[in-house]
Amino acid sequence: MVAKPLVPPAGPEPVMRVTAVTKRYGERTVLDVERLDVLKGEVLALMGPSGSGKTTLLRILATLETPTTGQVSLDGAAWGPPNGAAGPVSPARLLAWRRRVTYVGQNPVLFSGTVFDNVNLPLAIRCRVGPGARAAVEEMLERVGLAALAAARTASLSAGEAQRVALARALVSRPDVLLLDEPTANLDPANVAVIEKTLIEAVEMWRPAVVLVTHNLFQARRLGRRTGLIVGGRLIELGETEAVFSYPQDARTASFVKGEMVF
Amino acid sequence: MALTSISWSELGAIIALSLLVSGTAVLLASATGVPLGAFLGLSRFRGRATIVRVIYTLMGLPPTVAGLAVYMILRGGGPLGEYGLLFTPAAMVIAQWVLVTPIVIGLVTGAVESRDRRFRETSVSLGATDWQTRFLVLREARPAVFAAIAAGLGRAMAEVGAVVLVGGNIRWKTRVMTTAILLETRRGNFDQALILGGVLLAIGFLINSFVHRLQTGKG
Ligand SMILES: Nc1ncnc2c1ncn2[C@@H]1O[C@H](COP(=O)(O)OP(=O)(O)OP(=O)(O)O)[C@@H](O)[C@H]1O
Ligand SMILES: [Mg+2]
């Protein structure tokens, strides 16, 4: 079998690089990724069966979970387990990482208060206040179609609205890396369309790298410049989206993209 | 309806003393219990689980046991006997403070802990510093803190065992609503006992309405 080119040919530089990362819970290895580059300005769609380790990978990229071995680097600055090659990382560097990398979990968590307050929060956290910040929040609310609900309390929102608030909040600080865990799961087509449109606009505006975990094959095809498939904690396929769907290298990918893979 | 053994002015004094004693005790319990509960809810250290378990146990402390402990400390010859506090409102405040503080600590700890699990990660991944994260978690717990204080006040107003032991139910001096109910019932003055009981319930209702407004109005 021909070795798969996991790293695409020279082109955009990687913002994030995953090197030999594993994650174990007790005896069980739930993630084992040899190499993964996330490129500036791309949408990388990650798919895989339930329990395959997608969320675990995103949470590691967000530094919410520490890998058992290996390291992740952000623009060359490495982070990993304290006893690993990257060594212990200072809280200040972790904070700097988290200010550039934003994660939106499978179930978005909104703070009590208004929609505006929530979207404004990342700016307030960065001590960005005043008319500029206000305008940035309002623009983002406009983009996700929630301008009319700026003063609404988050407790009263529908699931789709809540998901859009979470996306607006993640985008407002213009992160370099955006990690989205199934942002449109269980949403109706109208909400899905708004979220996808907002994402595409963001990528065009400041070219963040987006890692998008999705169960939706069509969404991966619509948004992903590249698509990866994780099965049993391993990245078994990674390439240009059309290539992955049309000429999968791995037999498991072939059955997955045909919708046959059942676990 | 005429009150046969309690005049209206005495009734007023009894209600006022109840509010003063329980209010002061809860104020002190909040001043100590809210910060401690916030700290326990936010931090993870060795021995924390044991401390929390002890506090949860103390939440169910029988008022008579709290009263007895304070009695032993304040009585003549006790560690604080020289101040002559026994059978004064101050002793009642201390006893209720002992009773209510674990309730405030325990309820605040639980509330902050559950908010911490839910909101810490979100806050951290939005780029918040440790202190900003603590602030955001505590802000989410605010309504539950009001509820904890209200629960403490309810407990203080309703208990009789501690205040009767260390206060002595002395007329015009340390008689509060619950001890007065006790006495009037024993004397067979059920009218008065019932009136006092009704007033106690009404005060509880007012407190809860106020807390409910705090919780829903500006959460
Ligand atoms: N804290 C944990 N302790 C033990 N096992 C865990 C923990 N977190 C995740 N796992 C296990 O790791 C595996 C991968 O989980 P993960 O959440 O990454 O899957 P996923 O690909 O996101 O699945 P889904 O599509 O259902 O969201 C699962 O088998 C899960 O049970
Ligand atoms: Mg998942």
CSV table of C-alpha atoms in Angstrom, one decimal, chain A residues 40-223:
chain,number,residue,atom,x,y,z
A,40,LYS,CA,-4.1,28.9,8.3
A,41,GLY,CA,-7.4,29.9,6.6
A,42,GLU,CA,-8.6,26.3,6.1
A,43,VAL,CA,-11.7,24.5,7.3
A,44,LEU,CA,-10.6,21.0,8.4
A,45,ALA,CA,-13.6,18.8,8.7
A,46,LEU,CA,-13.1,15.9,11.1
A,47,MET,CA,-15.5,12.9,11.0
A,48,GLY,CA,-15.7,9.6,12.7
A,49,PRO,CA,-18.0,7.2,14.5
A,50,SER,CA,-19.3,8.1,18.0
A,51,GLY,CA,-16.6,7.5,20.6
A,52,SER,CA,-13.7,7.6,18.1
A,53,GLY,CA,-11.9,10.4,19.9
A,54,LYS,CA,-13.0,13.6,18.0
A,55,THR,CA,-14.0,15.6,21.0
A,56,THR,CA,-10.9,14.4,22.9
A,57,LEU,CA,-8.7,15.7,20.1
A,58,LEU,CA,-10.4,19.1,20.0
A,59,ARG,CA,-10.2,19.4,23.8
A,60,ILE,CA,-6.5,18.7,23.6
A,61,LEU,CA,-6.0,21.3,20.9
A,62,ALA,CA,-7.9,23.7,23.2
A,63,THR,CA,-5.5,22.7,26.2
A,64,LEU,CA,-8.6,21.7,28.1
A,65,GLU,CA,-7.2,18.1,28.3
A,66,THR,CA,-3.5,17.3,28.6
A,67,PRO,CA,-2.3,14.6,26.2
A,68,THR,CA,-0.7,11.5,27.8
A,69,THR,CA,2.2,11.7,25.5
A,70,GLY,CA,3.3,13.8,22.5
A,71,GLN,CA,2.8,17.4,21.9
A,72,VAL,CA,0.8,20.1,20.1
A,73,SER,CA,2.4,23.3,18.9
A,74,LEU,CA,0.9,26.6,18.1
A,75,ASP,CA,3.0,28.6,15.7
A,76,GLY,CA,6.0,26.5,16.8
A,77,ALA,CA,5.5,26.9,20.6
A,78,ALA,CA,5.0,23.4,21.9
A,79,TRP,CA,2.7,22.2,24.7
A,80,GLY,CA,2.2,18.8,26.1
A,81,PRO,CA,2.3,16.8,29.3
A,82,PRO,CA,4.7,18.4,31.9
A,83,ASN,CA,7.0,15.3,31.8
A,84,GLY,CA,7.1,15.3,28.0
A,85,ALA,CA,9.4,16.9,25.5
A,86,ALA,CA,7.7,20.3,25.6
A,87,GLY,CA,8.2,20.3,29.4
A,88,PRO,CA,5.9,22.2,31.8
A,89,VAL,CA,4.3,25.3,30.3
A,90,SER,CA,3.8,28.4,32.3
A,91,PRO,CA,0.2,29.6,33.0
A,92,ALA,CA,1.0,32.8,31.1
A,93,ARG,CA,1.8,30.8,27.9
A,94,LEU,CA,-1.3,28.7,28.4
A,95,LEU,CA,-3.4,31.8,28.7
A,96,ALA,CA,-1.8,33.2,25.5
A,97,TRP,CA,-2.7,30.0,23.8
A,98,ARG,CA,-6.3,30.1,24.9
A,99,ARG,CA,-6.6,33.7,23.8
A,100,ARG,CA,-5.7,32.6,20.3
A,101,VAL,CA,-7.6,29.3,20.2
A,102,THR,CA,-11.3,29.2,20.9
A,103,TYR,CA,-13.3,26.0,21.5
A,104,VAL,CA,-17.0,25.6,21.3
A,105,GLY,CA,-18.1,22.4,22.9
A,106,GLN,CA,-20.8,19.9,21.8
A,107,ASN,CA,-23.3,21.5,24.2
A,108,PRO,CA,-22.7,25.3,24.2
A,109,VAL,CA,-22.7,26.8,27.7
A,110,LEU,CA,-24.0,30.4,27.9
A,111,PHE,CA,-23.6,32.6,30.9
A,112,SER,CA,-26.7,34.1,32.5
A,113,GLY,CA,-27.5,37.6,31.5
A,114,THR,CA,-28.1,38.9,28.0
A,115,VAL,CA,-27.1,37.7,24.5
A,116,PHE,CA,-25.1,40.9,24.2
A,117,ASP,CA,-23.2,40.3,27.4
A,118,ASN,CA,-22.3,36.8,26.3
A,119,VAL,CA,-20.9,37.9,22.9
A,120,ASN,CA,-19.1,40.8,24.6
A,121,LEU,CA,-17.5,38.5,27.2
A,122,PRO,CA,-14.3,37.6,25.3
A,123,LEU,CA,-13.7,41.3,24.6
A,124,ALA,CA,-14.3,42.2,28.2
A,125,ILE,CA,-11.9,39.5,29.3
A,126,ARG,CA,-9.3,41.0,27.1
A,127,CYS,CA,-10.0,44.4,28.6
A,128,ARG,CA,-11.4,45.6,25.3
A,129,VAL,CA,-14.2,48.0,26.1
A,130,GLY,CA,-15.8,51.1,24.6
A,131,PRO,CA,-17.5,51.9,21.3
A,132,GLY,CA,-15.1,49.7,19.2
A,133,ALA,CA,-15.9,46.7,21.2
A,134,ARG,CA,-19.6,47.4,21.2
A,135,ALA,CA,-19.6,47.8,17.4
A,136,ALA,CA,-17.7,44.5,17.1
A,137,VAL,CA,-20.3,42.7,19.2
A,138,GLU,CA,-23.2,44.3,17.2
A,139,GLU,CA,-21.6,43.3,13.9
A,140,MET,CA,-21.2,39.7,15.1
A,141,LEU,CA,-24.8,39.6,16.3
A,142,GLU,CA,-25.9,40.9,12.9
A,143,ARG,CA,-23.9,38.1,11.2
A,144,VAL,CA,-25.6,35.3,13.1
A,145,GLY,CA,-29.0,37.0,12.8
A,146,LEU,CA,-29.4,37.8,16.4
A,147,ALA,CA,-29.3,41.6,16.4
A,148,ALA,CA,-32.9,41.7,17.5
A,149,LEU,CA,-32.2,39.5,20.4
A,150,ALA,CA,-29.2,41.4,21.8
A,151,ALA,CA,-31.1,42.3,25.0
A,152,ALA,CA,-32.7,38.9,25.4
A,153,ARG,CA,-31.8,36.8,28.4
A,154,THR,CA,-29.9,33.7,27.4
A,155,ALA,CA,-32.2,31.5,29.6
A,156,SER,CA,-35.0,32.2,27.1
A,157,LEU,CA,-33.2,31.2,23.9
A,158,SER,CA,-34.0,28.3,21.6
A,159,ALA,CA,-31.3,25.6,20.9
A,160,GLY,CA,-30.5,27.1,17.5
A,161,GLU,CA,-30.3,30.7,18.9
A,162,ALA,CA,-28.1,29.5,21.8
A,163,GLN,CA,-25.7,27.7,19.3
A,164,ARG,CA,-25.5,30.9,17.2
A,165,VAL,CA,-24.7,33.0,20.3
A,166,ALA,CA,-21.9,30.5,21.2
A,167,LEU,CA,-20.5,30.9,17.6
A,168,ALA,CA,-20.7,34.7,17.7
A,169,ARG,CA,-19.0,34.6,21.1
A,170,ALA,CA,-16.3,32.4,19.8
A,171,LEU,CA,-15.7,34.6,16.7
A,172,VAL,CA,-15.9,38.0,18.2
A,173,SER,CA,-12.3,38.0,19.5
A,174,ARG,CA,-11.1,36.9,16.0
A,175,PRO,CA,-9.2,33.8,17.1
A,176,ASP,CA,-6.5,32.3,15.0
A,177,VAL,CA,-7.8,28.8,15.6
A,178,LEU,CA,-11.5,27.9,16.0
A,179,LEU,CA,-12.4,24.5,17.3
A,180,LEU,CA,-16.0,23.6,16.7
A,181,ASP,CA,-17.5,20.3,18.0
A,182,GLU,CA,-20.7,19.5,16.0
A,183,PRO,CA,-21.9,23.1,16.0
A,184,THR,CA,-25.0,22.2,14.0
A,185,ALA,CA,-26.0,18.9,15.5
A,186,ASN,CA,-29.8,18.7,16.0
A,187,LEU,CA,-30.4,22.1,14.3
A,188,ASP,CA,-33.0,22.8,11.6
A,189,PRO,CA,-31.8,23.7,8.1
A,190,ALA,CA,-32.3,27.5,8.6
A,191,ASN,CA,-30.0,27.5,11.6
A,192,VAL,CA,-27.5,25.3,9.9
A,193,ALA,CA,-27.4,27.7,7.0
A,194,VAL,CA,-26.7,30.7,9.2
A,195,ILE,CA,-23.9,29.0,11.1
A,196,GLU,CA,-22.2,27.8,7.9
A,197,LYS,CA,-22.5,31.2,6.3
A,198,THR,CA,-21.1,32.9,9.3
A,199,LEU,CA,-18.2,30.4,9.4
A,200,ILE,CA,-17.4,31.0,5.7
A,201,GLU,CA,-17.4,34.7,6.2
A,202,ALA,CA,-15.1,34.5,9.2
A,203,VAL,CA,-12.6,32.4,7.2
A,204,GLU,CA,-12.7,34.9,4.4
A,205,MET,CA,-12.3,37.9,6.7
A,206,TRP,CA,-9.3,37.0,8.9
A,207,ARG,CA,-8.4,33.6,7.7
A,208,PRO,CA,-8.5,31.6,11.0
A,209,ALA,CA,-7.9,27.9,10.9
A,210,VAL,CA,-11.1,26.0,11.6
A,211,VAL,CA,-11.3,22.5,12.9
A,212,LEU,CA,-14.9,21.4,12.5
A,213,VAL,CA,-16.1,18.1,14.0
A,214,THR,CA,-19.2,17.0,12.2
A,215,HIS,CA,-21.4,13.9,11.7
A,216,ASN,CA,-22.8,15.4,8.6
A,217,LEU,CA,-21.1,14.2,5.4
A,218,PHE,CA,-22.7,16.9,3.4
A,219,GLN,CA,-21.5,19.6,5.7
A,220,ALA,CA,-18.0,18.2,5.6
A,221,ARG,CA,-18.2,18.4,1.8
A,222,ARG,CA,-19.7,21.9,1.8
A,223,LEU,CA,-17.2,23.5,4.2
